[in-house]
Coordinates of C-alpha atoms in Angstrom, one line a residue:
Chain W
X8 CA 0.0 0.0 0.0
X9 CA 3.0 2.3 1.1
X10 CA 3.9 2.3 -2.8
X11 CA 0.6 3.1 -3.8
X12 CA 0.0 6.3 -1.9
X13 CA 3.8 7.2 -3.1
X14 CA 2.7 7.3 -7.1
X15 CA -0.5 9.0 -6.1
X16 CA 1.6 12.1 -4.1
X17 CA 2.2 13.5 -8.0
X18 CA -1.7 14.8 -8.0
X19 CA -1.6 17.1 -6.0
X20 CA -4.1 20.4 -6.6
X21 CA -5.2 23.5 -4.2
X22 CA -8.0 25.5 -5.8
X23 CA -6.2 28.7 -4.0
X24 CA -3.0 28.6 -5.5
X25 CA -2.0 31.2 -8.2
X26 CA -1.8 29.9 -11.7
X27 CA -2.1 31.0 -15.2
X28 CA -4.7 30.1 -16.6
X29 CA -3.6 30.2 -20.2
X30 CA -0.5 27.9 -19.0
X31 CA -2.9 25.3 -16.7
X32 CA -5.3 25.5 -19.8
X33 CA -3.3 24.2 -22.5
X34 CA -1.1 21.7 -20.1
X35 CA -4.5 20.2 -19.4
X36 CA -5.2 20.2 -23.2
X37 CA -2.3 18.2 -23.8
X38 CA -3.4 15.6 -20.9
X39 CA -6.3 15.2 -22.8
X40 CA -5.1 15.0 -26.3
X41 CA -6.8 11.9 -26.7
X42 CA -10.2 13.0 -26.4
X43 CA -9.8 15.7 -29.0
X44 CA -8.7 12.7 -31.4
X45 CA -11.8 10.8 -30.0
X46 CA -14.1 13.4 -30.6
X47 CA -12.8 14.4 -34.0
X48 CA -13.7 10.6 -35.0
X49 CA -16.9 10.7 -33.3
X50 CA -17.9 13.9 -35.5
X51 CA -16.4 12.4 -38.8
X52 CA -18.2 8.9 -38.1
X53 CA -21.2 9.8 -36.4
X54 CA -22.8 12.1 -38.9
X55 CA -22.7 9.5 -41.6
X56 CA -23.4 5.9 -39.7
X57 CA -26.7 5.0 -40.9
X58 CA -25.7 5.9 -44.8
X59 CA -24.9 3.6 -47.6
X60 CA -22.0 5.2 -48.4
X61 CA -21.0 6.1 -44.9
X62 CA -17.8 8.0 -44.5
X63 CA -17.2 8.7 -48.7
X64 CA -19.9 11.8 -47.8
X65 CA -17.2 13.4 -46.2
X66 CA -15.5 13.0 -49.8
X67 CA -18.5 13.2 -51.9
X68 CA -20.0 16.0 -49.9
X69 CA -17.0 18.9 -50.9
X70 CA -17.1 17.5 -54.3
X71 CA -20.8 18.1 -54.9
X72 CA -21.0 21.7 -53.1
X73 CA -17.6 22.5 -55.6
X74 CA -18.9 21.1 -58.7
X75 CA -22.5 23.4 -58.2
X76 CA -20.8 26.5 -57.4
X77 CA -18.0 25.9 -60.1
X78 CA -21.5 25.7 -62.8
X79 CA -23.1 28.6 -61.2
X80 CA -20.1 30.7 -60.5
X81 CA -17.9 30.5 -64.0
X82 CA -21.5 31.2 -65.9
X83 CA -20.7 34.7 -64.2
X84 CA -17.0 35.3 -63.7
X85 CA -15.3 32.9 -66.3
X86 CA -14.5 35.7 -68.9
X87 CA -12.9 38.0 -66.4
X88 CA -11.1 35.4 -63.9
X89 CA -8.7 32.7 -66.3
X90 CA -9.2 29.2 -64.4
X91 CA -12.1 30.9 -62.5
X92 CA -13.0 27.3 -61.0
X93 CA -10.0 26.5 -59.2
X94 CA -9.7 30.5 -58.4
X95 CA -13.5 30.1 -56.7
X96 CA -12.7 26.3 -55.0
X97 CA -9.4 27.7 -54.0
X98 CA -11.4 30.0 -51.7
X99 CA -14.2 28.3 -50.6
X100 CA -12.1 25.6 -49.4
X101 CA -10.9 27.4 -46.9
X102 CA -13.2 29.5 -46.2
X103 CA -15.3 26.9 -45.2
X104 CA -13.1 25.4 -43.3
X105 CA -13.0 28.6 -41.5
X106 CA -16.2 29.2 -41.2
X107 CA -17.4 26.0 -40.5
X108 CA -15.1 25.1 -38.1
X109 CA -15.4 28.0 -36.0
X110 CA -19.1 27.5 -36.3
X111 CA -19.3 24.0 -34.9
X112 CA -16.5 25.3 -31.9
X113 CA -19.5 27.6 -30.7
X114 CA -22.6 25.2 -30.8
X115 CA -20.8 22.1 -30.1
X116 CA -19.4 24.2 -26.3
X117 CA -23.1 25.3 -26.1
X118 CA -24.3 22.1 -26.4
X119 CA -21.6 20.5 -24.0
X120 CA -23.7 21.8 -21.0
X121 CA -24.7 18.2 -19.5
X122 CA -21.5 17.1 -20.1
X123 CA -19.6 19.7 -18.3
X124 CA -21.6 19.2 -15.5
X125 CA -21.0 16.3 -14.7
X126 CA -17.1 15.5 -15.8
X127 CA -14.1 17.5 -15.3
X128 CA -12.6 18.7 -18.7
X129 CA -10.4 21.5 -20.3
X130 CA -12.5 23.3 -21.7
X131 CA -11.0 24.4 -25.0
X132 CA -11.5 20.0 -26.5
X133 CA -14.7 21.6 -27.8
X134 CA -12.6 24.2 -29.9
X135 CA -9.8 21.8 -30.8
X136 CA -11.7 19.2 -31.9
X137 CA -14.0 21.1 -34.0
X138 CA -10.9 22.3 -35.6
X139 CA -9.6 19.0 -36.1
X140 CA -12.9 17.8 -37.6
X141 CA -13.0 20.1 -40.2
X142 CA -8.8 20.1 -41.0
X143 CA -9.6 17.0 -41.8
X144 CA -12.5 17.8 -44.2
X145 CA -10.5 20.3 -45.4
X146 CA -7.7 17.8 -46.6
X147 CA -10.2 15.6 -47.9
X148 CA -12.0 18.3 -50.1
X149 CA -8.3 19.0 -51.5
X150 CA -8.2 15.9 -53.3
X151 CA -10.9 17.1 -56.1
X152 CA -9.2 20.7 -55.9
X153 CA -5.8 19.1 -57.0
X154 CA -7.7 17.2 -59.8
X155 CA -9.7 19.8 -60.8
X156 CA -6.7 22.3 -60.5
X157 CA -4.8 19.8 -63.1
X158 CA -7.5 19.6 -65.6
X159 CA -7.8 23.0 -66.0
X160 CA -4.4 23.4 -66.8
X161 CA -3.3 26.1 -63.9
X162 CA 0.2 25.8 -63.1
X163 CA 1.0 23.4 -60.4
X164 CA 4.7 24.3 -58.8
X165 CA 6.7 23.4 -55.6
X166 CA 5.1 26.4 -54.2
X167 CA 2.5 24.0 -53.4
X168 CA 5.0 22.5 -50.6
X169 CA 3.9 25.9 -49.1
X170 CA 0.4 25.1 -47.9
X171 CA 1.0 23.6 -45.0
X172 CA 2.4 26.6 -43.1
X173 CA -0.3 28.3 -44.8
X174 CA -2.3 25.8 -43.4
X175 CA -1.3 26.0 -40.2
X176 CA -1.6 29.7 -39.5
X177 CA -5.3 29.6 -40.4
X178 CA -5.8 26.6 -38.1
X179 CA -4.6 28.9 -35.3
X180 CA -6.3 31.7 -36.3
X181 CA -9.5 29.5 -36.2
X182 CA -8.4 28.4 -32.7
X183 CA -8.3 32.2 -32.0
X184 CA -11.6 32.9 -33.0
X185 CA -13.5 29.7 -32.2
X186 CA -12.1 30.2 -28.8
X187 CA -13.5 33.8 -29.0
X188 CA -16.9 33.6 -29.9
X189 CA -17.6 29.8 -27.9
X190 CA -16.5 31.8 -24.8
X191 CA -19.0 34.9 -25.5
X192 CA -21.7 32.7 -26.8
X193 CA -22.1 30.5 -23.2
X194 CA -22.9 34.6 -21.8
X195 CA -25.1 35.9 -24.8
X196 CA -26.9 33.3 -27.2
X197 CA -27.2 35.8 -29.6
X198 CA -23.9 35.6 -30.6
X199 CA -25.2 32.6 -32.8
X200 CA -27.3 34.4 -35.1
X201 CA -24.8 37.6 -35.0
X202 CA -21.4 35.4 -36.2
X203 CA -23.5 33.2 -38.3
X204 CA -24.6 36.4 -39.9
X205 CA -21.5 38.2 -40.1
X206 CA -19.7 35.3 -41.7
X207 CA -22.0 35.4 -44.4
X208 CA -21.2 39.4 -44.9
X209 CA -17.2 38.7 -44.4
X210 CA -17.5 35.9 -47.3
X211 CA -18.5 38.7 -49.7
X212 CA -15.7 40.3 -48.8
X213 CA -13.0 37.9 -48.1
X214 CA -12.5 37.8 -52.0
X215 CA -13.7 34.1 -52.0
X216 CA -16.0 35.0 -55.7
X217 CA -13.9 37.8 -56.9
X218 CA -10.2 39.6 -57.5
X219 CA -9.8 42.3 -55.4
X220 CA -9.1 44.0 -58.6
X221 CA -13.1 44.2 -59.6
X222 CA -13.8 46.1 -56.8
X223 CA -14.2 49.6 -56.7
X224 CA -11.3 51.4 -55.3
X225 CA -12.2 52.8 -52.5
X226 CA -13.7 49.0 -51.0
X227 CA -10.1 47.4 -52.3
X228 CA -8.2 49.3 -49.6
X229 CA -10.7 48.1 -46.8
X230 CA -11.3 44.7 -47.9
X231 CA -7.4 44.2 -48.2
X232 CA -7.3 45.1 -44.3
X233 CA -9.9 41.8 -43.6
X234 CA -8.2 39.2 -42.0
X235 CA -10.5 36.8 -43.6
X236 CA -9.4 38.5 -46.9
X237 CA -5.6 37.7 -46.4
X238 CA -6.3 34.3 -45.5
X239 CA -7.9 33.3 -49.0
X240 CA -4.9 35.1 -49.9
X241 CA -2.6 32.6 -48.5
X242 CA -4.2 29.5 -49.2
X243 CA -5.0 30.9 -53.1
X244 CA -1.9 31.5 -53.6
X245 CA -0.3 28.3 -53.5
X246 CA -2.9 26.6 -55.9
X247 CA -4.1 29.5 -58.2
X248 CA -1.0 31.4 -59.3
X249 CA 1.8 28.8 -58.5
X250 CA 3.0 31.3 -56.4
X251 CA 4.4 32.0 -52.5
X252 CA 2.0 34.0 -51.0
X253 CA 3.2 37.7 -51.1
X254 CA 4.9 38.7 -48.3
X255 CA 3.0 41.4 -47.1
X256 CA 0.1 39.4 -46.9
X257 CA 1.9 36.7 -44.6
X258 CA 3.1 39.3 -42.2
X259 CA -0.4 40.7 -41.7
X260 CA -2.2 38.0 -41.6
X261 CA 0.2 36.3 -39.2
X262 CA 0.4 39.1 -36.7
X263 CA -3.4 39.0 -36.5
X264 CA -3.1 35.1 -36.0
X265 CA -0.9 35.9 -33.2
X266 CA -3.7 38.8 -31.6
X267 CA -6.7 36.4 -32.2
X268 CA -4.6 33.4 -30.3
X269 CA -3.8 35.8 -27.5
X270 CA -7.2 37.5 -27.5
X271 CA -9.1 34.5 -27.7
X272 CA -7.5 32.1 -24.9
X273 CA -7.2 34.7 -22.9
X274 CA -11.0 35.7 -22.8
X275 CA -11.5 31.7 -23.0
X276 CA -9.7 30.6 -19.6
X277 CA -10.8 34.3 -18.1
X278 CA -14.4 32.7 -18.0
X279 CA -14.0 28.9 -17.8
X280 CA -14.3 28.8 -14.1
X281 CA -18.2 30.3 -14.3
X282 CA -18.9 27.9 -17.2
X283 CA -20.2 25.2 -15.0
X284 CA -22.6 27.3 -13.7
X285 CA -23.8 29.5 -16.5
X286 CA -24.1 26.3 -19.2
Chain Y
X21 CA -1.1 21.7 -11.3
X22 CA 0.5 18.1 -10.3
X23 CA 3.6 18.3 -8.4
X24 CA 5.4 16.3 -5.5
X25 CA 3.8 17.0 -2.2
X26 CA 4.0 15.5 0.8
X27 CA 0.8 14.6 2.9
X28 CA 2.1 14.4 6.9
X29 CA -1.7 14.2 8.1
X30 CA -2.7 11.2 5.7
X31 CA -5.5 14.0 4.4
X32 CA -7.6 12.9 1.2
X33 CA -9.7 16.0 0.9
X34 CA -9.4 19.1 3.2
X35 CA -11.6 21.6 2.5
X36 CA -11.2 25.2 4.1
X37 CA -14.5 27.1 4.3
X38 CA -15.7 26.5 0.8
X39 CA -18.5 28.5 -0.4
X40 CA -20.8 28.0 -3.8
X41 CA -23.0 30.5 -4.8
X42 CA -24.5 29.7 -8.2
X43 CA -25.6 33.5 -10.0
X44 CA -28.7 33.5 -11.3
X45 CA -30.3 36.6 -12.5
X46 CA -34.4 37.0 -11.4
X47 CA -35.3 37.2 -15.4
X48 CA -31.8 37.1 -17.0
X49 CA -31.2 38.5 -20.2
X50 CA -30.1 36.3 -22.8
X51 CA -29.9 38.1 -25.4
X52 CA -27.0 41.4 -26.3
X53 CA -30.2 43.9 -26.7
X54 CA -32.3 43.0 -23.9
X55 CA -28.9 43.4 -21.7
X56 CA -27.3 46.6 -23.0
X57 CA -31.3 48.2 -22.7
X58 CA -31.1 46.6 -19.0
X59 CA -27.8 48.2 -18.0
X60 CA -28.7 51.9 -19.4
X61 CA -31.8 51.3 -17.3
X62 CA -30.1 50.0 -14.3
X63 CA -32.2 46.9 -14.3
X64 CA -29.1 44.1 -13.6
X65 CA -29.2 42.6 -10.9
X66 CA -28.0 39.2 -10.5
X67 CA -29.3 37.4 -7.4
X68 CA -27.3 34.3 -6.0
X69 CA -28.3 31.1 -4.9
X70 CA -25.8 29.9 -2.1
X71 CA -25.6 25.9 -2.8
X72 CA -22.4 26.1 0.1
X73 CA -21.6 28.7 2.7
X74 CA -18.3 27.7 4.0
X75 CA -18.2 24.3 4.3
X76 CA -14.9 23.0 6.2
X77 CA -14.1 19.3 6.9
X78 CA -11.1 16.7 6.3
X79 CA -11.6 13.4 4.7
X80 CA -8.8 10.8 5.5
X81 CA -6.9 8.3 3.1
X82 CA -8.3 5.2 3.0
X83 CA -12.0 6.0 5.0
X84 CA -14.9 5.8 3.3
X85 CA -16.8 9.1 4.2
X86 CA -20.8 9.7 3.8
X87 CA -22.5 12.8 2.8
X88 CA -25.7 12.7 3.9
X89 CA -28.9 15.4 4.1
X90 CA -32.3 16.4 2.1
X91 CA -32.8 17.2 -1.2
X92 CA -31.0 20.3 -1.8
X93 CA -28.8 20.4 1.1
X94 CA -25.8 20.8 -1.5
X95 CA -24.4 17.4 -1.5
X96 CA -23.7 17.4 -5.2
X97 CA -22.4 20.1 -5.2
X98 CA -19.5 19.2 -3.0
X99 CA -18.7 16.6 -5.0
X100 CA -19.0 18.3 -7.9
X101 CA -16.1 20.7 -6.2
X102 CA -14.3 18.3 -5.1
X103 CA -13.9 16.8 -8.8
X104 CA -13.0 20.2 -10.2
X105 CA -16.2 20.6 -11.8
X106 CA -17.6 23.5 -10.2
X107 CA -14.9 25.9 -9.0
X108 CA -15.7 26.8 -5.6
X109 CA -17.0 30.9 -5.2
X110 CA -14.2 31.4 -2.1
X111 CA -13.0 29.0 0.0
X112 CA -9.7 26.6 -0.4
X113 CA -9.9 23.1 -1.4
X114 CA -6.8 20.7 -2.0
X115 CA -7.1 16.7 -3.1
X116 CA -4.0 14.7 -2.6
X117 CA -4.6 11.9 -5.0
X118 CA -6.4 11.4 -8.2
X119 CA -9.7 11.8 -8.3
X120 CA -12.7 9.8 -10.3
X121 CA -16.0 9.8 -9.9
X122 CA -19.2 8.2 -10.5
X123 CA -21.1 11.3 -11.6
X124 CA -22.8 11.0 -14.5
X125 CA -21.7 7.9 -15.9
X126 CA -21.7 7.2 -19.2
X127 CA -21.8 10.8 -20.0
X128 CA -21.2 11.6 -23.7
X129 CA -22.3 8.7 -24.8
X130 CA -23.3 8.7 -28.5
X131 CA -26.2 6.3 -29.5
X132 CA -25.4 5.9 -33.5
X133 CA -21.5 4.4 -32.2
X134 CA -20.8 0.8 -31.3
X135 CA -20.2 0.0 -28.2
X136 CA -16.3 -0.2 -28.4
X137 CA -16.2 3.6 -30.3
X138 CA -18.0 4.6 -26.9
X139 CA -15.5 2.8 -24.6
X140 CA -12.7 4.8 -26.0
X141 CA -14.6 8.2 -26.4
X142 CA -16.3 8.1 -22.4
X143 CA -12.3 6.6 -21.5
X144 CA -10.7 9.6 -22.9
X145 CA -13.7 11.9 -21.7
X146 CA -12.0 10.7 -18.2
X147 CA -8.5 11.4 -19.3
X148 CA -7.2 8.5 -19.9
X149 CA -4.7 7.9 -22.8
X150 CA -5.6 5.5 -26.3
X151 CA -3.1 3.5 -25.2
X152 CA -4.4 2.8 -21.4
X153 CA -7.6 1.9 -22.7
X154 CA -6.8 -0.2 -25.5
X155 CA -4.9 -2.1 -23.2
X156 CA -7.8 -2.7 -20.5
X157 CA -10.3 -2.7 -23.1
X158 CA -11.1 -7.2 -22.8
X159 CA -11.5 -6.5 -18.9
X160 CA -13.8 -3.5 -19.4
X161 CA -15.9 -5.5 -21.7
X162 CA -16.0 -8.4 -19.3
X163 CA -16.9 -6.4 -16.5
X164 CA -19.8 -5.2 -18.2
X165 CA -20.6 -8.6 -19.7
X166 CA -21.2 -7.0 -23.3
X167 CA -19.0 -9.6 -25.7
X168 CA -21.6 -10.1 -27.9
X169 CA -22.8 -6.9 -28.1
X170 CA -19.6 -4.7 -28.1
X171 CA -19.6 -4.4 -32.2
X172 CA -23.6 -3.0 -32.2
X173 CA -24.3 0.3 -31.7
X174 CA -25.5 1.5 -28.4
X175 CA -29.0 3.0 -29.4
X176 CA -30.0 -0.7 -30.0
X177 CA -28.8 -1.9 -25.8
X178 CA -31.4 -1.9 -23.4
X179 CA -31.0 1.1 -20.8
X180 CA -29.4 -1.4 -18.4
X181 CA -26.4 -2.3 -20.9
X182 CA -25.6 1.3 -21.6
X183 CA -25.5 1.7 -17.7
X184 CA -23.0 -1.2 -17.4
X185 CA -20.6 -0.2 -20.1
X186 CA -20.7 3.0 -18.2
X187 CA -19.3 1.5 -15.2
X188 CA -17.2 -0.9 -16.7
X189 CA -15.1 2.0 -18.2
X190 CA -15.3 3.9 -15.1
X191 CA -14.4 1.8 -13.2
X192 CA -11.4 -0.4 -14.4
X193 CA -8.7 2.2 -12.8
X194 CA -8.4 2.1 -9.5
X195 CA -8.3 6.1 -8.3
X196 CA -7.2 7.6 -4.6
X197 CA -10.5 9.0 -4.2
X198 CA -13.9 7.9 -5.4
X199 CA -16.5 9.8 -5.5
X200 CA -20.1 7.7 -5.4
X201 CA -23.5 9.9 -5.8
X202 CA -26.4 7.1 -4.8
X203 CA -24.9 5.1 -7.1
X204 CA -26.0 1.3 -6.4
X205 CA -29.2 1.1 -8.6
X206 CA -27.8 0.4 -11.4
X207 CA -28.2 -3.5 -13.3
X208 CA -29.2 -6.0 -11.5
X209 CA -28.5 -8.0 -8.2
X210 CA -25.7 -9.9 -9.7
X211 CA -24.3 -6.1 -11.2
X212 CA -24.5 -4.4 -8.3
X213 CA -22.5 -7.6 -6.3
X214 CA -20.1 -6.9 -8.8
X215 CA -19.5 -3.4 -8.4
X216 CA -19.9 -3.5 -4.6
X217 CA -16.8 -6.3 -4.5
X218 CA -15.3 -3.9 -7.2
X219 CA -14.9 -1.0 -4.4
X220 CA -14.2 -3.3 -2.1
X221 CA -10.7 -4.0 -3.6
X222 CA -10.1 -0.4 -4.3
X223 CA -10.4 0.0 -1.1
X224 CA -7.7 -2.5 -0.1
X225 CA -5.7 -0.8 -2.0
X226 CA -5.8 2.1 -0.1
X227 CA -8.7 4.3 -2.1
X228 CA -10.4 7.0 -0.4
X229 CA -14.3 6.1 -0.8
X230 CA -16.5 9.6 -0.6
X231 CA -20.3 8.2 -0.9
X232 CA -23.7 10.5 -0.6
X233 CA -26.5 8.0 0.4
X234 CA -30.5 8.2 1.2
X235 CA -30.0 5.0 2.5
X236 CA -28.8 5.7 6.0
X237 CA -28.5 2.1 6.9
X238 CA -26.1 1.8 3.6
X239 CA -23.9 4.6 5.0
X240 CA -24.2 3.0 8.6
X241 CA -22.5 -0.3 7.5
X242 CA -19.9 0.6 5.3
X243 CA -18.8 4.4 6.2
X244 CA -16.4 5.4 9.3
X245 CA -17.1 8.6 9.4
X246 CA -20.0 11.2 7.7
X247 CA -20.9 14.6 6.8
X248 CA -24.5 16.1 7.8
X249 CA -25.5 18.7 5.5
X250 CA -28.4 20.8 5.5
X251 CA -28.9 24.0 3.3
X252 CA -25.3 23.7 2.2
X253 CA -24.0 24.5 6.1
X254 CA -22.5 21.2 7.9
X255 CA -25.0 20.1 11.1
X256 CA -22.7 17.6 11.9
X257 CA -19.4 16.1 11.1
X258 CA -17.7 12.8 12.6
X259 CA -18.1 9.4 13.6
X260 CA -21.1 7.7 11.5
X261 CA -22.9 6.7 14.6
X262 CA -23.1 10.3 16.1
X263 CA -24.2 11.6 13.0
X264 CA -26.7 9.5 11.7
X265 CA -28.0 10.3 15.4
X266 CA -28.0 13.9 15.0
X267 CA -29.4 13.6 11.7
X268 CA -32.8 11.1 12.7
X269 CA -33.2 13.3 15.8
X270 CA -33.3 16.2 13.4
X271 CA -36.0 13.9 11.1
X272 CA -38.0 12.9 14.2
X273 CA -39.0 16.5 15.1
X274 CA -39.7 17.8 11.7

């Protein structure tokens, strides 16, 4: 028994001692890495268990939405934009990823109420694995891009090797934000209806349909200033031109990665302690 | 928050005047507008609801300690602190040990997965690694006597399967401190032997049992020393006998 009570001495915890939050917050994360990868499988397999075709949706279903838009879309753009269907794809792609992702952070912390009350959990699996769920969407819906992106004939260079640091910053800045608006949305539900809504504005004028070029001059300089506008930027690049995403462009968009990581775990772990008793 | 600490007093849980007031505004507003219009006006006022007011009391390694008291009195509560749900208002409270608990079992269960996809998802939801779990996975699926069934998904098990897998998974690690929250109603006879011989060994081991009972002949044979609580103040604390006393005097005159 003496051995016993020895390994146990390492938990050790006093709700009065000084910590940082942010710190505590993503050391537990990592303890609990696992259940993000369990929950990321339970979205991706869940949602299509009863269907024939089960988990090929999560294939088929990016495929489908591109192929619609890419009929609709180039009936209205193709003479202006050359390769206007991987230009458009390029964009939603990730835009959806964004938005989607950020999307399912919020309801799926909403909706963790029962759960929260009764297990103890870091708080931020909700964000991370909503993330995950739709990275890996994302990676999925790249294999039509690429094929489409050959077809038409667009360039394909190493600067494809890129994408994965592009990638990666607008996975954080997701984290940022996701983080951001689950944390307001336990405190205000109308937080829903506002993001969902000002998501659908922002893809207007993230650039996902259109050069920044068509715009009239005095929206260009704005629109360029969008965050959301940069990161099409960054992913387009890549794919579209054959290019490294201009420099400018990573600098900005990075920095504001950085503020929205900052901004959002710190407003995240500020109110995680009243979760429990506001969801 | 884990670090090396030594424990001189063999002290489980100690808890130092630990208060939980739950806000709760009269007609909240849920909604940005109906707030902002609120605040100009002056209207905010957020009542609270005080589940604990300064509870203080020591549980020891290795006892097995009842909470007892009425409906309300605030008992889940303080389990619910003590397993770092609820994050108490003021007050100190410090665990030596790990904790687990048999709140809410089975909690995030998903009915369209198969049994073993929910053995891993609830396992992690409890912060265990893949790797543990694959490892245990034949004993928890023995334990909860679902062979057959482990493949199927769970919205086709009776309510009394779910339940078992539930415990099977919670309990196949043996933690410092268990907490229990009237927990021995679930499957049947031959079940509940199971589980009882089940705590049993933890305790042998040197677990720290924390149990919250209606049953105060339950608590009488298998706790050492219990917890009275009533409208989240202690009444009385100590031996089970003097307690349970206190506690059916208290019943008799009301």
């Amino acid at each position: 028994m003496s051995t016993d009570i020895q390994i146990t001495q390492e938990y050790f915890y006093d709700s009065a001692k000084k910590r940082n939050r942010v710190v505590d917050e993503i050391r537990e994360l990592m303890c609990y890495r696992d259940l993000v990868r369990n929950l990321v499988r339970r979205n991706i397999t869940a949602r299509y268990k009863r269907s024939v075709l089960g988990i090929f949706w999560t294939l088929l279903d990016p495929l489908l939405t591109m192929m619609i838009m890419a009929v609709v879309f180039t009936a209205l753009f193709a003479k202006s934009i050359p390769g206007y269907p991987v230009f458009l794809l390029s964009g939603i792609v990730i835009w959806n990823f964004f938005a989607q992702a950020s999307t399912q952070a919020m309801m799926d912390f909403m909706y963790s109420g029962s759960l929260v009350a009764q297990v103890y959990m870091p708080k931020s699996v909700f964000t991370f694995s909503a993330i995950g769920t739709h990275l890996v969407n994302l990676l999925l819906a790249c294999i039509p891009l690429f094929l489409i992106d050959f077809f038409i004939g667009r360039p394909i260079t190493p600067a494809i090797l890129f994408l994965p640091v592009s990638l990666l910053l607008v996975s954080l800045f997701t984290v940022g934000a996701g983080l951001l608006v689950s944390s307001l949305a336990v405190f205000f539900a109308d937080m829903v209806n506002l993001f969902t809504l000002s998501l659908q504005l922002l893809m207007f004028l993230s650039g996902v349909f259109f050069t920044v070029e068509s715009l009239p001059e005095s929206l260009q300089t704005i629109v360029s200033f969008l965050p959301t506008f940069q990161m099409v930027t960054i992913f387009r690049y890549p794919i579209y031109y054959g290019e490294i995403p201009p420099i400018e462009s990573l600098m900005y968009f990075s920095a504001w990665t950085i503020v929205m990581l900052i901004i959002g775990l710190y407003v995240f772990t500020r109110l995680s302690d009243e979760y429990a008793y506001r969801v | 928050m884990t670090e090396k600490v030594s424990d001189p007093d063999q002290i489980a849980v100690r808890l130092e005047g630990v208060v939980v007031r739950y806000p709760y505004e009269k007609n909240r507003a849920t909604s940005l507008k109906e707030y902002f219009i609120r605040r100009l006006k002056g209207d905010i006022r957020t009542s609270y609801l005080t589940a604990l007011d300064g509870i203080t009391a020591d549980v020891r390694t290795g006892e097995t300690f009842g909470i007892i008291g009425r409906n309300g009195a605030g008992k889940s509560t303080l389990l619910k602190v003590v397993s770092r749900i609820i994050h108490p208002t003021s007050g100190r409270l410090r665990v030596w040990g790990k904790v687990s608990s048999l709140l809410g079992v089975g909690a995030g269960f998903h009915p369209e997965l198969s049994g073993s996809e929910n053995v891993f998802l609830y396992s992690a939801l409890l912060g265990r690694t893949q790797s543990y779990t694959e490892e245990h996975f034949d004993e928890i699926v023995s334990f909860a006597e679902l062979e057959d069934f482990i493949e199927s998904p769970i919205r086709t098990y009776s309510s009394g399967m779910v339940a078992r897998l539930g415990f099977a998974v919670a309990m196949v690690k043996r933690p410092d401190i268990l907490l229990i929250d009237e927990v021995l109603g679930v499957g049947d006879e031959l079940f509940q032997g199971k589980c009882r011989k089940k705590f049993r060994s933890f305790q042998e081991k040197g677990t720290t049992l924390v149990i919250i009972s209606h049953g105060l002949g339950q608590i009488e044979q298998i706790c050492q020393r219990a917890m009275w609580l009533h409208q989240g103040d202690v009444m009385s604390l100590g031996d089970v006998s003097g307690v349970l006393a206190d506690y059916r005097s208290f019943i008799q005159e009301n």
